[in-house]
Amino acid sequence: MSAPVGRVGTLTVAPRLGVDALLLLGPVVSADVLFSGADVGFYGGPSAGLFVAGQGGWRVGGVGGYRSRTRPDLGFFVEGGLRYTVLRDAFTGFVAPPPGQPSEPPRDVTLMSPSLRLGVTYRF
C-alpha cells in the first residue's frame, strides 16, 4: 500500500508499506520510499525490511519499476529490486564438537537477493 505524501522538486514522494511472503523464510515486513515523476511511468527508491519469522533478519536495497493504467482506477506494474539480505542464525552447521571443545556458534547468512514483481493496482 502506498500513498503520495509530498514533492521533492519535480518528483512525487510516496512511502509504501508491505508484507512479503518468501518461500521457506516466512513473512517480511517492508518499507520503501518511492520517487516518481508522474502517476504513470517509471519510479524507484530505497527499500528496507525485517524478517519476522524464525531467527529473524533484515534487508536493505533499492527498487525500481514501471507502472501504467488500463482504466482510471485499474493498472499494472513491473518492478525489480536488489537487496542486501542478512538471515540471523540461518546456518548452524552443527557438528558435534570433540570432547572438551565448545560448540560452533550459529552464523548469519548474507546474500544479495534480486526480486521481480508483476502486479495489478487499484486506486481508491
PDB file of C-alpha atoms in Angstrom:
ATOM      1  CA  MET A   1       0.000   0.000   0.000  1.00  0.00           C
ATOM      2  CA  SER A   2       1.428   3.381  -0.941  1.00  0.00           C
ATOM      3  CA  ALA A   3       0.251   6.972  -0.875  1.00  0.00           C
ATOM      4  CA  PRO A   4       1.822  10.192  -2.161  1.00  0.00           C
ATOM      5  CA  VAL A   5       2.816  12.476   0.714  1.00  0.00           C
ATOM      6  CA  GLY A   6       4.681  15.325  -0.933  1.00  0.00           C
ATOM      7  CA  ARG A   7       7.059  16.535  -3.577  1.00  0.00           C
ATOM      8  CA  VAL A   8      10.813  16.995  -3.812  1.00  0.00           C
ATOM      9  CA  GLY A   9      11.417  19.260  -6.779  1.00  0.00           C
ATOM     10  CA  THR A  10       9.591  17.646  -9.676  1.00  0.00           C
ATOM     11  CA  LEU A  11       9.362  14.207  -8.018  1.00  0.00           C
ATOM     12  CA  THR A  12       6.406  12.842  -6.067  1.00  0.00           C
ATOM     13  CA  VAL A  13       7.346  11.029  -2.827  1.00  0.00           C
ATOM     14  CA  ALA A  14       5.221   8.005  -1.868  1.00  0.00           C
ATOM     15  CA  PRO A  15       6.089   5.781   1.119  1.00  0.00           C
ATOM     16  CA  ARG A  16       4.986   2.172   0.676  1.00  0.00           C
ATOM     17  CA  LEU A  17       4.407  -0.398   3.407  1.00  0.00           C
ATOM     18  CA  GLY A  18       4.003  -4.069   2.635  1.00  0.00           C
ATOM     19  CA  VAL A  19       4.268  -7.659   3.723  1.00  0.00           C
ATOM     20  CA  ASP A  20       6.006 -10.204   1.514  1.00  0.00           C
ATOM     21  CA  ALA A  21       5.738 -13.961   1.933  1.00  0.00           C
ATOM     22  CA  LEU A  22       9.020 -15.602   0.977  1.00  0.00           C
ATOM     23  CA  LEU A  23       9.264 -19.334   0.388  1.00  0.00           C
ATOM     24  CA  LEU A  24      10.872 -21.158   3.310  1.00  0.00           C
ATOM     25  CA  LEU A  25      11.744 -17.869   5.045  1.00  0.00           C
ATOM     26  CA  GLY A  26       8.324 -16.615   6.095  1.00  0.00           C
ATOM     27  CA  PRO A  27       6.927 -13.077   6.150  1.00  0.00           C
ATOM     28  CA  VAL A  28       8.944  -9.892   5.668  1.00  0.00           C
ATOM     29  CA  VAL A  29       7.564  -6.501   6.729  1.00  0.00           C
ATOM     30  CA  SER A  30       8.930  -3.921   4.316  1.00  0.00           C
ATOM     31  CA  ALA A  31       9.001  -0.167   3.798  1.00  0.00           C
ATOM     32  CA  ASP A  32      10.000   1.644   0.602  1.00  0.00           C
ATOM     33  CA  VAL A  33      10.230   5.326  -0.295  1.00  0.00           C
ATOM     34  CA  LEU A  34       9.278   5.683  -3.955  1.00  0.00           C
ATOM     35  CA  PHE A  35      10.111   8.679  -6.130  1.00  0.00           C
ATOM     36  CA  SER A  36       8.301   9.220  -9.431  1.00  0.00           C
ATOM     37  CA  GLY A  37       7.841  11.991 -11.967  1.00  0.00           C
ATOM     38  CA  ALA A  38       4.198  11.192 -12.736  1.00  0.00           C
ATOM     39  CA  ASP A  39       1.307   8.946 -11.770  1.00  0.00           C
ATOM     40  CA  VAL A  40       2.167   6.727 -14.745  1.00  0.00           C
ATOM     41  CA  GLY A  41       5.731   5.864 -15.722  1.00  0.00           C
ATOM     42  CA  PHE A  42       8.997   4.972 -14.033  1.00  0.00           C
ATOM     43  CA  TYR A  43       9.590   5.069 -10.263  1.00  0.00           C
ATOM     44  CA  GLY A  44      12.213   3.894  -7.777  1.00  0.00           C
ATOM     45  CA  GLY A  45      13.786   4.361  -4.387  1.00  0.00           C
ATOM     46  CA  PRO A  46      15.331   2.803  -1.279  1.00  0.00           C
ATOM     47  CA  SER A  47      13.875  -0.248   0.435  1.00  0.00           C
ATOM     48  CA  ALA A  48      14.187  -1.890   3.876  1.00  0.00           C
ATOM     49  CA  GLY A  49      12.599  -4.900   5.531  1.00  0.00           C
ATOM     50  CA  LEU A  50      12.542  -7.127   8.624  1.00  0.00           C
ATOM     51  CA  PHE A  51      12.064 -10.900   8.656  1.00  0.00           C
ATOM     52  CA  VAL A  52       9.545 -11.674  11.387  1.00  0.00           C
ATOM     53  CA  ALA A  53       9.751 -15.488  11.485  1.00  0.00           C
ATOM     54  CA  GLY A  54      12.433 -17.938  12.500  1.00  0.00           C
ATOM     55  CA  GLN A  55      15.526 -16.290  13.936  1.00  0.00           C
ATOM     56  CA  GLY A  56      14.765 -13.051  12.104  1.00  0.00           C
ATOM     57  CA  GLY A  57      16.891 -10.948   9.830  1.00  0.00           C
ATOM     58  CA  TRP A  58      16.822  -7.786   7.748  1.00  0.00           C
ATOM     59  CA  ARG A  59      17.358  -6.460   4.237  1.00  0.00           C
ATOM     60  CA  VAL A  60      18.158  -3.112   2.624  1.00  0.00           C
ATOM     61  CA  GLY A  61      18.459  -2.091  -1.002  1.00  0.00           C
ATOM     62  CA  GLY A  62      16.510  -0.455  -3.762  1.00  0.00           C
ATOM     63  CA  VAL A  63      13.587  -0.997  -6.109  1.00  0.00           C
ATOM     64  CA  GLY A  64      12.679   0.428  -9.488  1.00  0.00           C
ATOM     65  CA  GLY A  65       9.812  -0.160 -11.833  1.00  0.00           C
ATOM     66  CA  TYR A  66       7.236   0.997 -14.317  1.00  0.00           C
ATOM     67  CA  ARG A  67       3.509   1.466 -13.701  1.00  0.00           C
ATOM     68  CA  SER A  68       0.656   2.197 -16.064  1.00  0.00           C
ATOM     69  CA  ARG A  69      -3.135   2.302 -16.101  1.00  0.00           C
ATOM     70  CA  THR A  70      -5.667   0.367 -18.112  1.00  0.00           C
ATOM     71  CA  ARG A  71      -8.620   2.326 -16.646  1.00  0.00           C
ATOM     72  CA  PRO A  72      -8.787   5.321 -14.291  1.00  0.00           C
ATOM     73  CA  ASP A  73      -8.914   3.014 -11.238  1.00  0.00           C
ATOM     74  CA  LEU A  74      -7.052  -0.089 -12.533  1.00  0.00           C
ATOM     75  CA  GLY A  75      -3.464  -0.505 -13.614  1.00  0.00           C
ATOM     76  CA  PHE A  76      -0.408  -2.730 -13.549  1.00  0.00           C
ATOM     77  CA  PHE A  77       3.238  -2.569 -12.525  1.00  0.00           C
ATOM     78  CA  VAL A  78       6.520  -4.314 -13.276  1.00  0.00           C
ATOM     79  CA  GLU A  79       9.174  -3.902 -10.593  1.00  0.00           C
ATOM     80  CA  GLY A  80      12.683  -5.144  -9.938  1.00  0.00           C
ATOM     81  CA  GLY A  81      14.789  -4.880  -6.836  1.00  0.00           C
ATOM     82  CA  LEU A  82      18.180  -5.725  -5.437  1.00  0.00           C
ATOM     83  CA  ARG A  83      18.634  -6.024  -1.694  1.00  0.00           C
ATOM     84  CA  TYR A  84      21.400  -6.990   0.706  1.00  0.00           C
ATOM     85  CA  THR A  85      19.851  -9.639   2.971  1.00  0.00           C
ATOM     86  CA  VAL A  86      21.001 -10.944   6.366  1.00  0.00           C
ATOM     87  CA  LEU A  87      19.302 -14.011   7.854  1.00  0.00           C
ATOM     88  CA  ARG A  88      20.118 -14.377  11.544  1.00  0.00           C
ATOM     89  CA  ASP A  89      21.478 -17.719  12.759  1.00  0.00           C
ATOM     90  CA  ALA A  90      20.327 -19.322   9.497  1.00  0.00           C
ATOM     91  CA  PHE A  91      23.216 -21.768   9.279  1.00  0.00           C
ATOM     92  CA  THR A  92      24.317 -23.618  12.347  1.00  0.00           C
ATOM     93  CA  GLY A  93      26.491 -26.197  10.583  1.00  0.00           C
ATOM     94  CA  PHE A  94      26.057 -28.277  13.697  1.00  0.00           C
ATOM     95  CA  VAL A  95      28.659 -30.960  14.090  1.00  0.00           C
ATOM     96  CA  ALA A  96      29.183 -32.489  17.492  1.00  0.00           C
ATOM     97  CA  PRO A  97      32.351 -30.872  18.862  1.00  0.00           C
ATOM     98  CA  PRO A  98      35.203 -33.022  20.083  1.00  0.00           C
ATOM     99  CA  PRO A  99      35.141 -33.651  23.828  1.00  0.00           C
ATOM    100  CA  GLY A 100      36.211 -30.586  25.769  1.00  0.00           C
ATOM    101  CA  GLN A 101      35.701 -28.170  22.843  1.00  0.00           C
ATOM    102  CA  PRO A 102      32.916 -25.565  22.689  1.00  0.00           C
ATOM    103  CA  SER A 103      30.269 -25.954  20.003  1.00  0.00           C
ATOM    104  CA  GLU A 104      30.399 -23.647  16.977  1.00  0.00           C
ATOM    105  CA  PRO A 105      28.049 -20.666  17.303  1.00  0.00           C
ATOM    106  CA  PRO A 106      25.307 -20.184  14.704  1.00  0.00           C
ATOM    107  CA  ARG A 107      26.252 -17.996  11.746  1.00  0.00           C
ATOM    108  CA  ASP A 108      24.329 -15.422   9.774  1.00  0.00           C
ATOM    109  CA  VAL A 109      23.771 -15.903   6.069  1.00  0.00           C
ATOM    110  CA  THR A 110      24.301 -12.791   3.942  1.00  0.00           C
ATOM    111  CA  LEU A 111      23.439 -12.524   0.266  1.00  0.00           C
ATOM    112  CA  MET A 112      22.353 -10.178  -2.485  1.00  0.00           C
ATOM    113  CA  SER A 113      18.736 -11.003  -3.267  1.00  0.00           C
ATOM    114  CA  PRO A 114      17.205  -9.877  -6.566  1.00  0.00           C
ATOM    115  CA  SER A 115      13.439  -9.665  -6.995  1.00  0.00           C
ATOM    116  CA  LEU A 116      10.920  -9.284  -9.798  1.00  0.00           C
ATOM    117  CA  ARG A 117       7.307  -8.325  -9.177  1.00  0.00           C
ATOM    118  CA  LEU A 118       4.427  -8.175 -11.600  1.00  0.00           C
ATOM    119  CA  GLY A 119       1.105  -6.927 -10.303  1.00  0.00           C
ATOM    120  CA  VAL A 120      -2.232  -5.243 -10.647  1.00  0.00           C
ATOM    121  CA  THR A 121      -3.023  -1.956  -8.911  1.00  0.00           C
ATOM    122  CA  TYR A 122      -6.323  -0.483  -7.788  1.00  0.00           C
ATOM    123  CA  ARG A 123      -6.738   3.195  -6.925  1.00  0.00           C
ATOM    124  CA  PHE A 124      -9.387   4.256  -4.438  1.00  0.00           C
TER     125      PHE A 124
END
